Amino acid sequence: MTTVFETLESDVRGYCRVWPTVFDTARGAWLRDEQGREYLDFFAGAGALNYGHNNPLLKAALIDYIARDGLTHALDMATVAKRDLLETLRDLILAPRGLDYKVQFPGPTGANAVEAALKLARKVTGRTTVLNFTNAFHGMTLGALAVTGNAAKRAGAGVPLTHAQPLPYDGYLGDGVDEWVWAERILDDTSSGVDRPAAVIVETIQGEGGVNVAGVQWLRRLAELVAARGILLIVDDVQMGCGRTGPFFSFETAGIVPDIVVLSKSIGGYGLPMALVLMKRELDQWAPGEHNGTFRGNNPAFVTARAALTRYWSDDRLELATLARGERVRRALTGIADSVGGLSTRGRGLVHGLVFDDASEAGKVSRVAFEEGLLVETSGACDEVVKLLPPLTISDSELDHGLEILARAVDIVCGRRG
């Protein structure tokens, strides 16, 4: 039967083709379709729902705010909700980590925040080129696409994508290769043809790129290299921030301090659109209104964001639980890979990937997992990775249940080849 989604909605839709059902309700780590069938969620809104669906604590704060006629739309006007969020962000996140950042509210998407970060870096330095990395993904707008690696996504731009220079990500050239030898040479050689960049933008773990994990030493080398040359360091923490890797910021493990940090997805707490750009104080050289947006003042998202910070980041319990559950996932995926053959695994915290030598099998596993009641997506250059992004608030029993479904799906698709 033909549906309104097929006759009226654009062909650009994607996830509904992978998970062909009509969803209706959700709570915690579970979604239900209109037939009442339940699906365990190892997708979490592509990382926008770190605290689960309809988290009751965040929902209560949102309902209370709406019930008292709290301001919904405010552009960049000062509001009680924004003040409460800024004070909470300062007291619970920035100050304990010794981070003296100014906070910008751009348009409420990760791509808009990336665009703001790139514009600011170019404005401050007076330079245009931005270094990016192989397999990177930073968004679908033109500036963000220019620093994105995936050819299919870049092709959608329809125009040349310029003012970016790609570098090999950690491990891209194989084991034992020092990517920084080449990078240092082209940056220091005036005949290399590479102009002095304004900034470098990096994901500490490339989610869409295939759960590629940058090592601590690699990240430290990057930070040292760019700092010595007056190049600004931008960390895109849109998907890997807000506790996904354990600590609130994914770069904390490496002990580096980026010049600019981009947050979106789970910073809103409840799945409400919101984004932030954090910048070192001396970099805040914007003129009033120089980067704006109609929905940069989404006050209901400020309310749920503050509630999430207060509930989950007043202590280290969520961080420790995420690391423990991440180890649980690592052991399970290693067991699957060892027993089947032709698979490997990588990840940190509660972002992990099951990598298939035969890329076609990853999509098949995702489809079978859906049929068995589990939502998992694929990522990587050839969609060769089954990517796991469960809510950070998932229970151990739910996590084990999902991992059992995944193991069964792998067995159905691949059999036992080890």
Coordinates of C-alpha atoms in Angstrom, one line a residue:
M1 CA 0.0 0.0 0.0
T2 CA 1.3 3.4 -1.0
T3 CA 1.7 5.8 2.0
V4 CA 1.7 9.5 2.4
F5 CA 5.4 9.3 3.1
E6 CA 6.0 7.9 -0.4
T7 CA 3.6 10.2 -2.2
L8 CA 4.2 13.5 -0.4
E9 CA 7.5 13.4 1.4
S10 CA 10.8 14.0 -0.5
D11 CA 12.9 11.1 -1.7
V12 CA 15.7 12.6 0.4
R13 CA 14.4 10.6 3.5
G14 CA 16.9 8.0 4.6
Y15 CA 16.4 6.3 8.0
C16 CA 12.8 5.3 7.3
R17 CA 14.1 3.2 4.4
V18 CA 16.4 1.2 6.8
W19 CA 13.7 0.9 9.5
P20 CA 10.4 0.5 7.5
T21 CA 7.8 1.0 10.2
V22 CA 5.8 3.9 11.6
F23 CA 7.0 4.8 15.1
D24 CA 4.6 6.2 17.7
T25 CA 6.0 6.3 21.3
A26 CA 9.3 6.0 23.1
R27 CA 10.7 5.9 26.6
G28 CA 14.2 5.3 27.8
A29 CA 16.0 2.9 25.5
W30 CA 12.8 1.7 23.7
L31 CA 10.7 2.8 20.8
R32 CA 7.3 1.4 19.8
D33 CA 5.6 1.5 16.4
E34 CA 1.9 2.1 15.8
Q35 CA 1.3 -1.7 15.9
G36 CA 2.8 -1.8 19.4
R37 CA 6.0 -3.6 18.5
E38 CA 9.0 -2.6 20.6
Y39 CA 12.5 -1.9 19.4
L40 CA 15.5 -1.5 21.6
D41 CA 17.4 1.7 20.5
F42 CA 21.1 1.4 19.9
F43 CA 20.9 4.6 17.7
A44 CA 19.7 7.2 20.2
G45 CA 18.8 9.8 17.6
A46 CA 22.3 9.6 16.1
G47 CA 23.6 10.6 19.5
A48 CA 21.0 13.3 20.2
L49 CA 19.4 11.2 23.0
N50 CA 22.2 10.4 25.4
Y51 CA 19.8 10.5 28.3
G52 CA 17.1 8.3 26.5
H53 CA 13.7 9.0 25.1
N54 CA 11.3 11.1 27.2
N55 CA 13.6 11.1 30.2
P56 CA 11.1 11.7 33.0
L57 CA 13.3 14.2 34.9
L58 CA 13.9 16.3 31.8
K59 CA 10.3 16.0 30.8
A60 CA 9.1 17.2 34.2
A61 CA 11.3 20.3 33.9
L62 CA 10.0 21.0 30.4
I63 CA 6.3 20.5 31.3
D64 CA 6.7 22.8 34.3
Y65 CA 8.3 25.5 32.1
I66 CA 5.6 25.3 29.5
A67 CA 2.8 25.2 32.1
R68 CA 4.0 28.5 33.6
D69 CA 4.1 30.1 30.2
G70 CA 7.9 30.2 30.1
L71 CA 9.2 32.0 27.0
T72 CA 9.6 29.7 24.0
H73 CA 11.2 31.9 21.4
A74 CA 13.7 34.7 22.3
L75 CA 16.3 35.0 19.6
D76 CA 19.4 36.2 21.6
M77 CA 17.5 38.1 24.2
A78 CA 18.4 37.6 27.8
T79 CA 16.0 35.2 29.5
V80 CA 15.8 33.4 32.9
A81 CA 16.1 30.0 31.1
K82 CA 19.3 31.1 29.3
R83 CA 20.8 32.6 32.5
D84 CA 20.1 29.4 34.5
L85 CA 21.7 27.3 31.7
L86 CA 24.8 29.5 31.5
E87 CA 25.3 29.5 35.2
T88 CA 24.9 25.7 35.4
L89 CA 27.3 25.2 32.4
R90 CA 29.9 27.4 34.1
D91 CA 29.6 25.8 37.5
L92 CA 29.3 22.1 36.6
I93 CA 31.2 21.8 33.3
L94 CA 33.6 24.6 32.6
A95 CA 34.9 25.7 35.9
P96 CA 35.7 22.2 37.3
R97 CA 37.7 21.5 34.1
G98 CA 39.5 24.8 34.2
L99 CA 38.0 25.9 30.9
D100 CA 37.7 29.7 30.4
Y101 CA 35.4 29.6 27.4
K102 CA 32.8 32.2 26.2
V103 CA 29.6 30.6 25.0
Q104 CA 27.9 31.3 21.7
F105 CA 24.3 30.3 20.8
P106 CA 24.3 29.8 17.0
G107 CA 21.4 28.3 15.1
P108 CA 20.3 25.1 16.8
T109 CA 22.1 22.5 14.7
G110 CA 25.6 21.0 14.7
A111 CA 26.2 22.1 11.1
N112 CA 25.3 25.7 12.0
A113 CA 27.7 25.6 14.9
V114 CA 30.4 24.2 12.7
E115 CA 29.8 27.1 10.2
A116 CA 30.1 29.6 13.1
A117 CA 33.3 28.0 14.3
L118 CA 34.9 28.1 10.8
K119 CA 33.8 31.7 10.3
L120 CA 35.2 32.8 13.6
A121 CA 38.5 31.1 13.0
R122 CA 38.9 32.9 9.7
K123 CA 37.8 36.2 11.1
V124 CA 40.3 36.0 14.0
T125 CA 43.3 34.8 12.0
G126 CA 42.6 36.6 8.7
R127 CA 43.4 33.3 6.9
T128 CA 41.0 31.1 4.9
T129 CA 42.2 27.5 4.7
V130 CA 41.0 25.0 7.3
L131 CA 42.7 21.6 7.8
N132 CA 40.4 18.7 8.1
F133 CA 40.8 14.9 8.1
T134 CA 40.1 11.9 5.9
N135 CA 36.7 10.2 6.7
A136 CA 35.6 13.3 8.7
F137 CA 31.9 14.4 8.8
H138 CA 31.0 17.9 10.0
G139 CA 27.6 18.6 8.5
M140 CA 25.7 19.1 5.2
T141 CA 25.9 22.9 4.7
L142 CA 28.6 24.2 2.3
G143 CA 31.3 25.2 4.8
A144 CA 30.8 22.0 6.8
L145 CA 30.8 19.9 3.7
A146 CA 34.1 21.5 2.6
V147 CA 35.8 19.9 5.7
T148 CA 33.9 16.6 5.3
G149 CA 35.6 13.6 3.7
N150 CA 32.7 11.5 2.3
A151 CA 32.5 11.8 -1.5
A152 CA 28.8 11.1 -1.8
K153 CA 27.9 13.8 0.8
R154 CA 30.3 16.3 -0.8
A155 CA 28.8 15.7 -4.2
G156 CA 25.4 16.9 -3.0
A157 CA 26.8 20.4 -2.6
G158 CA 26.5 21.1 -6.4
V159 CA 29.4 23.6 -6.3
P160 CA 33.1 23.3 -5.7
L161 CA 34.0 23.0 -2.0
T162 CA 37.1 25.1 -1.3
H163 CA 39.4 26.5 1.3
A164 CA 40.0 23.2 3.0
Q165 CA 43.1 20.9 3.1
P166 CA 42.6 17.3 4.1
L167 CA 45.2 15.4 6.3
P168 CA 45.3 11.7 7.1
Y169 CA 43.5 10.8 10.3
D170 CA 45.1 8.6 12.9
G171 CA 45.6 5.1 11.3
Y172 CA 44.5 6.1 7.8
L173 CA 47.9 5.3 6.3
G174 CA 48.3 2.0 8.2
D175 CA 50.1 0.9 11.4
G176 CA 53.5 2.3 12.2
V177 CA 53.1 5.4 9.9
D178 CA 53.7 8.8 11.5
E179 CA 51.1 11.1 9.8
W180 CA 52.6 14.2 11.4
V181 CA 56.0 14.0 9.5
W182 CA 54.2 14.9 6.3
A183 CA 51.9 17.4 8.0
E184 CA 54.8 19.3 9.6
R185 CA 56.7 19.4 6.3
I186 CA 53.9 20.9 4.2
L187 CA 53.0 23.4 6.9
D188 CA 56.6 24.6 7.3
D189 CA 57.8 24.4 3.7
T190 CA 57.0 27.6 1.9
S191 CA 57.1 25.8 -1.4
S192 CA 54.6 23.1 -0.4
G193 CA 51.7 25.0 -2.0
V194 CA 49.7 24.9 1.2
D195 CA 48.8 28.3 2.6
R196 CA 49.1 28.8 6.4
P197 CA 45.7 27.6 7.7
A198 CA 43.3 29.5 10.0
A199 CA 42.4 26.3 11.9
V200 CA 42.2 22.6 12.0
I201 CA 38.9 20.8 12.8
V202 CA 38.8 17.3 14.2
E203 CA 36.6 14.7 15.7
T204 CA 38.3 12.7 18.5
I205 CA 36.3 9.8 17.3
Q206 CA 34.8 9.8 13.8
G207 CA 31.3 8.5 14.2
E208 CA 30.0 8.8 10.7
G209 CA 33.4 8.0 9.4
G210 CA 33.3 4.5 10.9
V211 CA 34.0 4.8 14.6
N212 CA 37.7 5.7 13.9
V213 CA 39.3 6.4 17.3
A214 CA 42.2 8.9 17.5
G215 CA 44.8 7.9 20.0
V216 CA 45.7 10.1 22.9
Q217 CA 49.3 10.7 21.7
W218 CA 48.0 11.5 18.2
L219 CA 45.7 14.2 19.5
R220 CA 48.4 15.6 21.7
R221 CA 50.7 15.8 18.7
L222 CA 48.0 17.6 16.7
A223 CA 47.4 20.1 19.5
E224 CA 51.2 20.8 19.8
L225 CA 51.7 21.1 16.1
V226 CA 49.0 23.7 15.5
A227 CA 49.7 25.7 18.6
A228 CA 53.3 26.1 17.6
R229 CA 52.2 27.5 14.3
G230 CA 49.4 29.8 15.4
I231 CA 46.7 27.6 13.9
L232 CA 43.4 27.3 15.9
L233 CA 42.3 23.9 17.1
I234 CA 38.5 23.2 16.7
V235 CA 37.1 20.0 18.2
D236 CA 33.8 18.9 16.8
D237 CA 32.1 17.3 19.8
V238 CA 28.6 17.3 18.2
Q239 CA 28.2 13.5 18.5
M240 CA 31.0 12.5 20.8
G241 CA 30.4 15.2 23.5
C242 CA 28.0 15.2 26.4
G243 CA 29.5 12.0 27.9
R244 CA 29.3 9.7 24.9
T245 CA 33.0 8.6 25.4
G246 CA 32.8 8.8 29.2
P247 CA 34.0 12.3 30.2
F248 CA 31.7 15.2 29.3
F249 CA 34.0 16.3 26.5
S250 CA 35.6 13.6 24.4
F251 CA 39.0 15.5 24.3
E252 CA 39.4 15.3 28.1
T253 CA 41.1 11.9 27.9
A254 CA 43.9 13.5 25.8
G255 CA 44.4 16.4 28.3
I256 CA 44.2 19.0 25.5
V257 CA 42.4 22.3 25.5
P258 CA 40.9 23.2 22.1
D259 CA 40.6 26.8 21.1
I260 CA 37.0 26.2 19.9
V261 CA 34.6 23.4 20.8
V262 CA 31.4 22.7 18.9
L263 CA 28.4 21.0 20.7
S264 CA 24.9 20.1 19.6
K265 CA 22.8 16.9 19.6
S266 CA 22.7 15.8 23.3
I267 CA 23.6 19.2 24.7
G268 CA 19.8 20.0 24.6
G269 CA 19.2 16.9 26.8
Y270 CA 15.8 16.0 25.6
G271 CA 16.3 15.9 21.8
L272 CA 15.2 19.5 21.4
P273 CA 17.3 21.5 18.8
M274 CA 20.2 23.4 20.4
A275 CA 23.9 24.0 19.7
L276 CA 26.8 25.8 21.4
V277 CA 30.1 27.1 20.2
L278 CA 32.6 27.4 23.1
M279 CA 35.6 29.7 22.4
K280 CA 38.6 30.9 24.3
R281 CA 37.8 34.3 25.7
E282 CA 40.3 36.2 23.5
L283 CA 38.7 34.7 20.4
D284 CA 35.3 36.2 21.0
Q285 CA 35.7 38.9 18.3
W286 CA 32.2 38.8 16.8
A287 CA 30.4 42.0 16.1
P288 CA 26.9 42.0 17.4
G289 CA 24.7 39.9 15.1
E290 CA 27.6 38.9 12.8
H291 CA 26.4 35.3 13.1
N292 CA 22.8 34.9 14.0
G293 CA 19.7 32.7 13.5
T294 CA 16.0 32.9 14.2
F295 CA 15.9 29.9 16.4
R296 CA 19.1 30.4 18.4
G297 CA 17.0 31.2 21.4
N298 CA 15.1 27.9 21.8
N299 CA 14.4 28.4 25.5
P300 CA 12.7 25.0 26.1
A301 CA 16.0 23.4 25.1
F302 CA 17.8 25.6 27.6
V303 CA 15.5 24.2 30.3
T304 CA 16.1 20.6 29.4
A305 CA 19.8 21.1 28.9
R306 CA 20.1 22.6 32.4
A307 CA 18.1 19.8 33.9
A308 CA 20.4 17.2 32.2
L309 CA 23.6 18.9 33.4
T310 CA 22.2 19.2 36.9
R311 CA 21.0 15.6 37.1
Y312 CA 23.9 13.8 35.3
W313 CA 27.0 16.0 35.7
S314 CA 26.9 17.1 39.3
D315 CA 29.2 14.1 40.0
D316 CA 31.1 11.4 38.1
R317 CA 28.5 8.6 38.4
L318 CA 27.3 8.8 34.8
E319 CA 30.9 9.0 33.5
L320 CA 32.0 5.9 35.4
A321 CA 28.8 4.0 34.4
T322 CA 29.4 4.8 30.8
L323 CA 33.0 3.6 30.9
A324 CA 31.9 0.4 32.6
R325 CA 29.1 -0.2 30.1
G326 CA 31.5 0.5 27.3
E327 CA 33.8 -2.2 28.6
R328 CA 30.8 -4.5 28.6
V329 CA 30.1 -3.7 25.0
R330 CA 33.8 -4.1 24.1
R331 CA 33.9 -7.6 25.5
A332 CA 30.7 -8.6 23.8
L333 CA 31.8 -7.3 20.4
T334 CA 35.2 -8.9 20.7
G335 CA 33.6 -12.2 21.4
I336 CA 31.4 -11.8 18.4
A337 CA 34.3 -10.9 16.2
D338 CA 36.5 -13.7 17.5
S339 CA 33.8 -16.4 17.0
V340 CA 32.7 -15.4 13.5
G341 CA 35.8 -14.2 11.7
G342 CA 36.2 -11.4 9.2
L343 CA 35.2 -8.9 11.8
S344 CA 36.9 -6.5 14.1
T345 CA 35.8 -3.9 16.7
R346 CA 36.8 -0.5 17.9
G347 CA 35.4 2.3 20.1
R348 CA 35.4 4.0 23.5
G349 CA 32.8 4.6 26.1
L350 CA 29.3 4.0 24.6
V351 CA 30.3 4.4 21.0
H352 CA 31.5 1.2 19.3
G353 CA 31.7 -0.2 15.9
L354 CA 31.7 -3.8 14.6
V355 CA 33.7 -3.7 11.4
F356 CA 33.1 -6.1 8.5
D357 CA 35.7 -7.1 6.0
D358 CA 32.9 -7.7 3.6
A359 CA 31.1 -4.3 3.7
S360 CA 27.9 -5.6 2.3
E361 CA 27.3 -7.7 5.5
A362 CA 27.1 -4.7 7.8
G363 CA 23.9 -3.5 6.1
K364 CA 22.4 -7.0 6.2
V365 CA 23.2 -7.3 9.9
S366 CA 21.4 -4.0 10.5
R367 CA 18.3 -5.1 8.6
V368 CA 18.2 -8.5 10.5
A369 CA 18.7 -6.7 13.8
F370 CA 15.7 -4.5 13.0
E371 CA 13.6 -7.6 12.3
E372 CA 14.7 -8.9 15.6
G373 CA 13.8 -5.7 17.5
L374 CA 17.0 -3.7 17.6
L375 CA 17.9 -0.4 15.9
V376 CA 21.5 -0.1 14.8
E377 CA 22.9 2.0 11.9
T378 CA 25.9 1.6 9.7
S379 CA 28.7 4.0 9.1
G380 CA 32.1 4.2 7.4
A381 CA 33.4 5.0 3.9
C382 CA 31.6 1.9 2.5
D383 CA 29.0 1.5 5.3
E384 CA 31.1 -1.4 6.5
V385 CA 30.6 -0.6 10.2
V386 CA 27.7 -1.4 12.4
K387 CA 27.7 1.5 14.8
L388 CA 26.4 1.2 18.4
L389 CA 25.1 4.4 20.1
P390 CA 22.9 3.3 23.0
P391 CA 21.6 5.8 25.4
L392 CA 24.0 6.4 28.3
T393 CA 21.2 5.8 30.7
I394 CA 20.5 2.3 29.4
S395 CA 20.4 -0.5 32.0
D396 CA 22.9 -3.4 32.0
S397 CA 20.1 -5.8 31.3
E398 CA 18.9 -3.8 28.3
L399 CA 22.4 -3.5 27.0
D400 CA 23.0 -7.2 27.3
H401 CA 19.7 -7.9 25.5
G402 CA 20.6 -5.7 22.6
L403 CA 24.1 -7.3 22.3
E404 CA 22.4 -10.7 22.2
I405 CA 20.2 -9.6 19.4
L406 CA 23.2 -8.2 17.5
A407 CA 25.1 -11.5 18.0
R408 CA 22.1 -13.4 16.7
A409 CA 21.9 -11.1 13.6
V410 CA 25.6 -11.5 12.9
D411 CA 25.2 -15.3 13.2
I412 CA 22.2 -15.3 10.8
V413 CA 24.1 -13.2 8.2
C414 CA 27.6 -14.5 8.6
G415 CA 27.4 -17.9 10.2
R416 CA 30.5 -19.2 12.0
R417 CA 33.6 -18.7 9.8
G418 CA 36.3 -18.5 12.5

